[in-house]
XYZ file of C-alpha atoms in Angstrom:
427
model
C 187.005 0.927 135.207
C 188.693 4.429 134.734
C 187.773 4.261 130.798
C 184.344 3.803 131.679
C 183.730 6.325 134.229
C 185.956 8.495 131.689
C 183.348 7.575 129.029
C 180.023 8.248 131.234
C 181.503 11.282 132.818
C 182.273 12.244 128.534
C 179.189 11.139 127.211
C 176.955 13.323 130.411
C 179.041 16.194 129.519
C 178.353 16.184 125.555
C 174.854 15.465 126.494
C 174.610 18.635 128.483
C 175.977 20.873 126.115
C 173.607 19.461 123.483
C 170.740 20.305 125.856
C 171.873 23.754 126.952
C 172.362 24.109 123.068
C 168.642 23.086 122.262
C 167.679 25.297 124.932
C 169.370 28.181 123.426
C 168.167 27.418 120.139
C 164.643 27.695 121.415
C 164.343 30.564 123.260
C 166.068 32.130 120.598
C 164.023 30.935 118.178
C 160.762 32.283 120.672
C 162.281 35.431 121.253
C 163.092 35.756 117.316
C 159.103 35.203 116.868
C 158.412 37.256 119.708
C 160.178 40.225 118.133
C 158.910 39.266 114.916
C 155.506 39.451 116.523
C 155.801 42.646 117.929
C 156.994 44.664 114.651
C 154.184 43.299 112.766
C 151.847 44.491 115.084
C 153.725 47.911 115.453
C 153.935 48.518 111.538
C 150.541 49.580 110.853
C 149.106 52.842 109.512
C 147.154 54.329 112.183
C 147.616 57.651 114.361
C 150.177 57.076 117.092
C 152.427 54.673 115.361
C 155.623 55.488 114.239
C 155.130 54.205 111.542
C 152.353 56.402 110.579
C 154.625 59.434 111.609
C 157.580 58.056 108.952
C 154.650 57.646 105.999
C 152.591 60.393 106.351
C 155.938 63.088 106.582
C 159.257 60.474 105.631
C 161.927 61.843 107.724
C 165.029 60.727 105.940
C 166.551 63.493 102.901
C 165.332 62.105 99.428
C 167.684 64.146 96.726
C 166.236 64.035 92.699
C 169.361 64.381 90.306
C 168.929 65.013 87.134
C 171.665 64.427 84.131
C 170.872 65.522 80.318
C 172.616 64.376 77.422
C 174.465 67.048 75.197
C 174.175 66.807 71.650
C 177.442 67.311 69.940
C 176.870 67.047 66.125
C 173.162 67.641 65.316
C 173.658 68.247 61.677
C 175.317 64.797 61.193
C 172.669 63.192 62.699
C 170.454 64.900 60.284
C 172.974 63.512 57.330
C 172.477 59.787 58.740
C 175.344 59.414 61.117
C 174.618 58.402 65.208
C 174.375 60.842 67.685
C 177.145 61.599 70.042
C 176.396 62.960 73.747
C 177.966 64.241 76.798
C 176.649 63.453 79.768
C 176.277 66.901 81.734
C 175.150 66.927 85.546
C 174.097 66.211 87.970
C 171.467 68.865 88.701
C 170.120 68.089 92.004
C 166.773 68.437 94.378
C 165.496 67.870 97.396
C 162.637 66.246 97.214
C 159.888 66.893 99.860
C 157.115 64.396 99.513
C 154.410 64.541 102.473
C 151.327 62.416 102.401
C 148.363 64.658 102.457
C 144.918 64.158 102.123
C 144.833 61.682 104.705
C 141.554 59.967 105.343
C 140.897 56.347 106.936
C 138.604 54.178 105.668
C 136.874 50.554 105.850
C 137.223 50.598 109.663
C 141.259 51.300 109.279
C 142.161 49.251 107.540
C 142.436 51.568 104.315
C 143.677 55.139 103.953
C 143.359 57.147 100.819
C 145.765 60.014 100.564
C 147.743 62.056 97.825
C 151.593 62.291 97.827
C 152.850 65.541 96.957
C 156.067 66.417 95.932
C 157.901 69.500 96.069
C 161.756 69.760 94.521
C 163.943 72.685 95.681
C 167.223 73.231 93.493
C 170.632 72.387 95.540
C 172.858 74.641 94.269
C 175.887 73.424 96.174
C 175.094 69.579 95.234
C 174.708 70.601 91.532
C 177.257 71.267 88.270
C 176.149 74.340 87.746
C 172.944 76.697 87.649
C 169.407 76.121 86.174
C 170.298 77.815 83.237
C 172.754 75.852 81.910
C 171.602 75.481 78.157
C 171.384 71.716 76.840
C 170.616 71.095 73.609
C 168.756 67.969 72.912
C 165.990 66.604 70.841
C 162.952 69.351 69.985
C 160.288 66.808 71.900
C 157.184 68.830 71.173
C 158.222 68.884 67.768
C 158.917 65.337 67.002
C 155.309 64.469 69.259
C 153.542 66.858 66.296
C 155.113 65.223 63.653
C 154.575 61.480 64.634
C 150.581 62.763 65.700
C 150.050 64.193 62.222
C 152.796 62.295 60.083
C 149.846 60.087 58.110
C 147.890 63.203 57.385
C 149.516 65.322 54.733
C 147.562 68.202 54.108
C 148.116 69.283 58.118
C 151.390 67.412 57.406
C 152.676 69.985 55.008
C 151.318 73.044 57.541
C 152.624 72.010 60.266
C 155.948 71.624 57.844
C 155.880 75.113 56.395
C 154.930 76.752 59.613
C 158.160 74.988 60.977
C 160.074 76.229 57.845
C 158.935 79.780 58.681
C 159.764 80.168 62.750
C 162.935 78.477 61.798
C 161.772 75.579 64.334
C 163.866 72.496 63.585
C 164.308 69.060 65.296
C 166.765 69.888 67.529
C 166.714 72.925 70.137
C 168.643 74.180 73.024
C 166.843 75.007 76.416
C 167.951 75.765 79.858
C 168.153 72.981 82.244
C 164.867 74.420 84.038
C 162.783 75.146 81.039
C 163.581 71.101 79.819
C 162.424 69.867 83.199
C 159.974 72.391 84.512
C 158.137 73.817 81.491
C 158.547 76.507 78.160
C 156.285 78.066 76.455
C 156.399 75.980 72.660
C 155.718 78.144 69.899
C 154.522 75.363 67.498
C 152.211 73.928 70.452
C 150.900 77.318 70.850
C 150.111 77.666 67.065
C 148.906 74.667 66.697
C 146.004 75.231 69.814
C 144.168 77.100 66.500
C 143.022 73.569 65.465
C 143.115 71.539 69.079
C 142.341 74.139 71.585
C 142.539 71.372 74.289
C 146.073 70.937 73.775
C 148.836 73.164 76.562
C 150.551 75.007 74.889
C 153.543 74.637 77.971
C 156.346 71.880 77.788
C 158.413 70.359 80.370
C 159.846 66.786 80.956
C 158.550 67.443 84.791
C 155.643 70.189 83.561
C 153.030 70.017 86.712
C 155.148 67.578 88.668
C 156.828 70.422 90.886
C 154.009 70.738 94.270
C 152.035 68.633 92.764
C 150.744 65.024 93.386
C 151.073 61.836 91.110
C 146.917 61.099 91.798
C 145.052 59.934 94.118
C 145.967 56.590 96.285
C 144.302 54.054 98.672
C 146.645 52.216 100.489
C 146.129 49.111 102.415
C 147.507 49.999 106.165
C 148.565 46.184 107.887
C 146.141 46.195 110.082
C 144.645 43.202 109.219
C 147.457 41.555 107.682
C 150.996 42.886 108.053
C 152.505 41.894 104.475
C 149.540 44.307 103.120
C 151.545 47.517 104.953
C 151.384 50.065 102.462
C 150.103 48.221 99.625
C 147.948 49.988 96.898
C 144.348 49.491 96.444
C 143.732 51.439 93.834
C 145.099 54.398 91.898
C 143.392 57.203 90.608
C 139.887 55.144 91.670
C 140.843 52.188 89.497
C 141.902 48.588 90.761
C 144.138 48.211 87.383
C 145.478 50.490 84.592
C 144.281 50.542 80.909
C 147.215 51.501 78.856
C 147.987 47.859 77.990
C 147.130 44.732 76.398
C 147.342 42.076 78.958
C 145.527 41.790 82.278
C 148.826 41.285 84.085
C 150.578 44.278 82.687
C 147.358 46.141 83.491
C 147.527 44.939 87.048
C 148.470 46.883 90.260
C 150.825 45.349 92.642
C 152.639 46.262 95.638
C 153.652 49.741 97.357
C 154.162 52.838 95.789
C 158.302 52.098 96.083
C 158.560 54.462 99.701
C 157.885 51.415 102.054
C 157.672 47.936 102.357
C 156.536 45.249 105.025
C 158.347 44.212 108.018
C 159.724 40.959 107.916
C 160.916 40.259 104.954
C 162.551 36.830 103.694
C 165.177 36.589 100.683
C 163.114 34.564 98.624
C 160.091 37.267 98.666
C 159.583 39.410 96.027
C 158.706 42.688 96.108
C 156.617 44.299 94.032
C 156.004 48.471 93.405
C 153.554 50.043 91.285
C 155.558 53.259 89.922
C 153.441 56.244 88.242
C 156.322 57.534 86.294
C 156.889 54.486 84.514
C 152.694 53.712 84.086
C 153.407 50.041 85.157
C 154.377 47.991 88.191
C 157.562 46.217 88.851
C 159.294 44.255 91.244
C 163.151 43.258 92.707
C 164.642 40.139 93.535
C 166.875 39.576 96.493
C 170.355 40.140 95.162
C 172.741 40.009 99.015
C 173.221 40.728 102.403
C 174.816 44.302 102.888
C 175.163 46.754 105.939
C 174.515 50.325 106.190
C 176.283 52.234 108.944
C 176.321 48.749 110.780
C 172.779 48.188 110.435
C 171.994 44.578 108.609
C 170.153 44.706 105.539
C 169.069 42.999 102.437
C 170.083 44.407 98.744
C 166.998 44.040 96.216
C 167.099 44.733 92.737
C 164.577 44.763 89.294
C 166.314 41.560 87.281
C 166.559 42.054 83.694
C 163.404 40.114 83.368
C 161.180 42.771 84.501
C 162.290 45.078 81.372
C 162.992 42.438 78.854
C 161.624 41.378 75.158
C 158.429 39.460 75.157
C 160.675 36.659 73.401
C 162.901 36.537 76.586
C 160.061 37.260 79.062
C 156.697 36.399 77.466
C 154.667 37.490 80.385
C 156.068 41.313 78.892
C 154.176 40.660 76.045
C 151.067 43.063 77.289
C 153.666 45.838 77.135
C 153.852 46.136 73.174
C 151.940 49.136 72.496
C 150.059 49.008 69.969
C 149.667 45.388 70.237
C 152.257 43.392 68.553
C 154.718 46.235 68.239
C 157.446 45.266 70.500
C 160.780 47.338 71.389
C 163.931 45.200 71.987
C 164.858 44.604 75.853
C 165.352 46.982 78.149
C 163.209 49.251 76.838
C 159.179 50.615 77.801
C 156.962 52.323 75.371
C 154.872 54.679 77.621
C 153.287 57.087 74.720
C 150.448 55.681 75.809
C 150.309 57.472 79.365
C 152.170 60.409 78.721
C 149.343 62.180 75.921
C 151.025 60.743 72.674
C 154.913 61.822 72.779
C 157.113 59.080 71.996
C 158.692 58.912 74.813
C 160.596 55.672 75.216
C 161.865 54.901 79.224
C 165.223 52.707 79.984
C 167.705 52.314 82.846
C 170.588 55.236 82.410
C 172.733 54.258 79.354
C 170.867 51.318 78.339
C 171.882 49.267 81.223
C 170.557 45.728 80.516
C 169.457 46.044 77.509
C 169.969 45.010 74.093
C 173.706 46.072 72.955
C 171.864 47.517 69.851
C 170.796 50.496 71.544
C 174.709 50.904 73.677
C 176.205 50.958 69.978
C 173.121 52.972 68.161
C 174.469 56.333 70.476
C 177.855 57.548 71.187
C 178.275 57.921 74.513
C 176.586 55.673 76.240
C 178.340 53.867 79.169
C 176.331 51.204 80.759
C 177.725 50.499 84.556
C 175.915 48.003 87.022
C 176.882 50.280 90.156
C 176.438 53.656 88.614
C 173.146 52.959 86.479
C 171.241 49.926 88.339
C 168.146 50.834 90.490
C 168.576 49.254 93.986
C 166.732 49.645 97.393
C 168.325 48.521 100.101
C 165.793 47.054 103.624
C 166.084 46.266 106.713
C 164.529 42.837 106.802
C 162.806 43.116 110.055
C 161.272 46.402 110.548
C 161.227 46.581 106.454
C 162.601 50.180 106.454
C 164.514 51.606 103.536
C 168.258 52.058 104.825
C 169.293 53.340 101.161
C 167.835 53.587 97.821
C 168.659 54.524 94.411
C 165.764 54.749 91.389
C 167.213 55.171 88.108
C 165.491 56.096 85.167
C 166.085 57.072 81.911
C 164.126 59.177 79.519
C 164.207 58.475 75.425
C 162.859 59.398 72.493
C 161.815 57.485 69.834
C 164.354 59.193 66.610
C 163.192 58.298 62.961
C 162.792 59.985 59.424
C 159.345 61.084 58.867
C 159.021 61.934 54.729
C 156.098 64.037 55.375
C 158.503 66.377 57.602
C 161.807 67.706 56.161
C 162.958 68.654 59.087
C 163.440 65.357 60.084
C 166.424 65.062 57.345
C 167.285 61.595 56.907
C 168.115 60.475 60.808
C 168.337 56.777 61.342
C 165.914 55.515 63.517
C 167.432 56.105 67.250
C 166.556 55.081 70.682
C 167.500 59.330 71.378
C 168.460 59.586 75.362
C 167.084 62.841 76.691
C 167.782 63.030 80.683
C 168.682 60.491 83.294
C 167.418 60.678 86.704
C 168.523 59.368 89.994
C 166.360 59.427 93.288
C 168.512 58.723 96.264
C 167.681 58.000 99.996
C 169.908 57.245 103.164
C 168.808 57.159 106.713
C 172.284 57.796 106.877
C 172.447 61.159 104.964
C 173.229 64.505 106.689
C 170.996 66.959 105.264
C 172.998 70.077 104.091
């Protein structure tokens, strides 16, 4: 008689718990959804919000750093052997980038606006001054000699006028003429027979308080996973530069924010203007930030790989047909003609080729791979960390001399790094 009362007296008790523990499971589950609800309906772009405030004028520090590669033996390289570098930074900014322009549209639930960005030089976060001299790769010289390579009679001009300045395929610039602009002697001559061309070169030329074109961005109101999302760039829906509809598409943000209430199987796709294409990360892990949760996403190799590994990549051979190995984007096409060649820092990802082809090169997952980490339920950035590389396409043009007899080269120019932390004190 004991055992049984024992038992009923056991088996009410278990029963209990299991309904306090539904109970729990519930109203957590209702109050999850019920803050779930109220974000969504909070993250929109329109005056008053908070959000609003944190688009239109981001209040956490976004720093630009900026590291060139050194070139230590430019006359072997002109004999045929690889090019050695030093890595030489970082030269830093802080990056101010206000949206401006601001104008609602389609009863709210668009808003066109331009972001501008303006860099100030941190002394005290940088190596050294602005004019630090870096010698590198002449790229206004090796753009006029792949434009005109095919046509000999300008060919040999352009040559001989080269010959007589003493202008040569390598030069040495301070760090704030490479990245904000020079006059270029052979550009200037050569306005004589294309007066449309600027005569000015600078990695960043016109990027300094100025804007990257003109965006419509979808604002959440009518659906909260379209927060931030671009329209259209420039007036267009897609881009031209390629050869596939789906590498001619824009997708997603512009990279600065991202929906609330995000899952780790979404991904999450950015249109970037520097690299003329959009892209997107994969959930890689959980991580905190200053004890606040948040998920770590990150561009797989997929998104920069061959068209043999990824064949959806295939629009990206420019022209058609010509593809580079993995890892690497031909954007000529969108930056007037120079063949400039874009990577992550040191080759990170992609084919061992290019690691070996340069001396120098390091590849690191922590130092060189471009991560943003969010707060999955508000969808704010907590950290980020955009890494780019800039290239140029190295080979031996007969028609130009000065071009000695270089093996064709995968020629790293400048790395940059764009960090943001809610949780960094600004200096």
């Amino acid at each position: 008689m004991l055992l049984k009362s024992c038992c009923i007296y056991s088996t009410g008790a278990l029963s209990i718990l299991l309904l306090i523990a539904g109970i729990a499971l519930v109203l957590s589950n209702v109050f999850t959804h019920f803050v779930q609800s109220a974000v969504e309906k909070e993250v929109v772009l329109k005056n008053g919000t908070e959000a609003f405030e944190a688009w239109k004028n981001p209040p956490a520090p976004i720093y630009m750093q900026f590291y060139f590669f050194n070139l230590t033996n430019p006359m072997e390289v002109l004999d045929g052997d690889r090019p050695a570098v030093i890595e030489i930074g970082p030269y830093t900014y802080r990056e101010y980038r206000p949206m401006e322009q601001v104008d609602f549209q389609d009863n709210g639930t668009k808003v066109a606006a331009v972001n501008t960005k303006t860099y100030i030089f941190q002394p005290n976060m940088s190596r050294g001054p602005e004019s630090d001299l870096i010698r590198t790769i002449n790229i206004p010289a090796m753009t006029v000699m792949e434009q005109f390579k095919d046509q000999t009679i300008i060919a040999n001009l352009i040559s001989s006028y080269m010959k007589g300045t003493g202008e040569g395929l390598f030069t040495t610039h301070t760090v704030g003429e490479l990245l904000w602009g020079y006059e270029d002697g052979l550009l200037k001559a050569l306005r004589t027979l294309r007066p449309e061309l600027d005569d000015v070169f600078g990695l960043f030329y016109k990027t300094n308080a100025s804007n990257d074109g003109d965006y419509v961005f979808f604002t959440g109101q009518q659906n909260y996973k379209d927060f931030s999302r671009v329209d259209t760039w420039n007036g267009e829906s897609k881009l031209n530069w390629w050869s596939s509809d789906d590498c001619n598409m824009i997708n997603g943000t512009n990279g600065a924010f991202f929906h609330p209430v995000i899952t780790k199987n979404e991904t999450l796709y950015m249109f970037s203007s520097d690299l003329c294409r959009s892209l997107y990360a994969v959930y890689e892990e959980d991580v905190t930030v200053k004890g606040i949760p948040g998920y770590l996403f990150s561009p797989p190799s997929k998104v920069f790989a061959n068209h043999t590994v990824n064949p959806a990549n295939a629009g990206f051979c420019v022209p058609a047909g010509n593809c580079l190995g993995s890892g690497l984007l031909n954007v000529s096409r969108c930056k007037q003609g120079a063949p400039i060649i874009m990577s992550p820092p040191h080759f990170y990802q992609a084919d061992e080729k290019y690691v070996q082809d340069v001396f120098g090169m390091r590849p690191n997952k922590e130092q060189h791979q471009t991560t943003i980490v969010i707060n999955p339920l508000t969808g704010i950035i907590l950290e980020a960390a955009k890494r780019l590389q800039v290239n140029v396409y190295l080979e031996k043009i007969p028609t130009f001399s000065q071009t000695g007899n270089v093996r064709t080269v995968i020629f790293p120019v400048v790395l940059s790094m764009r960090a943001l932390s809610l949780t960094t004190h600004q200096p």
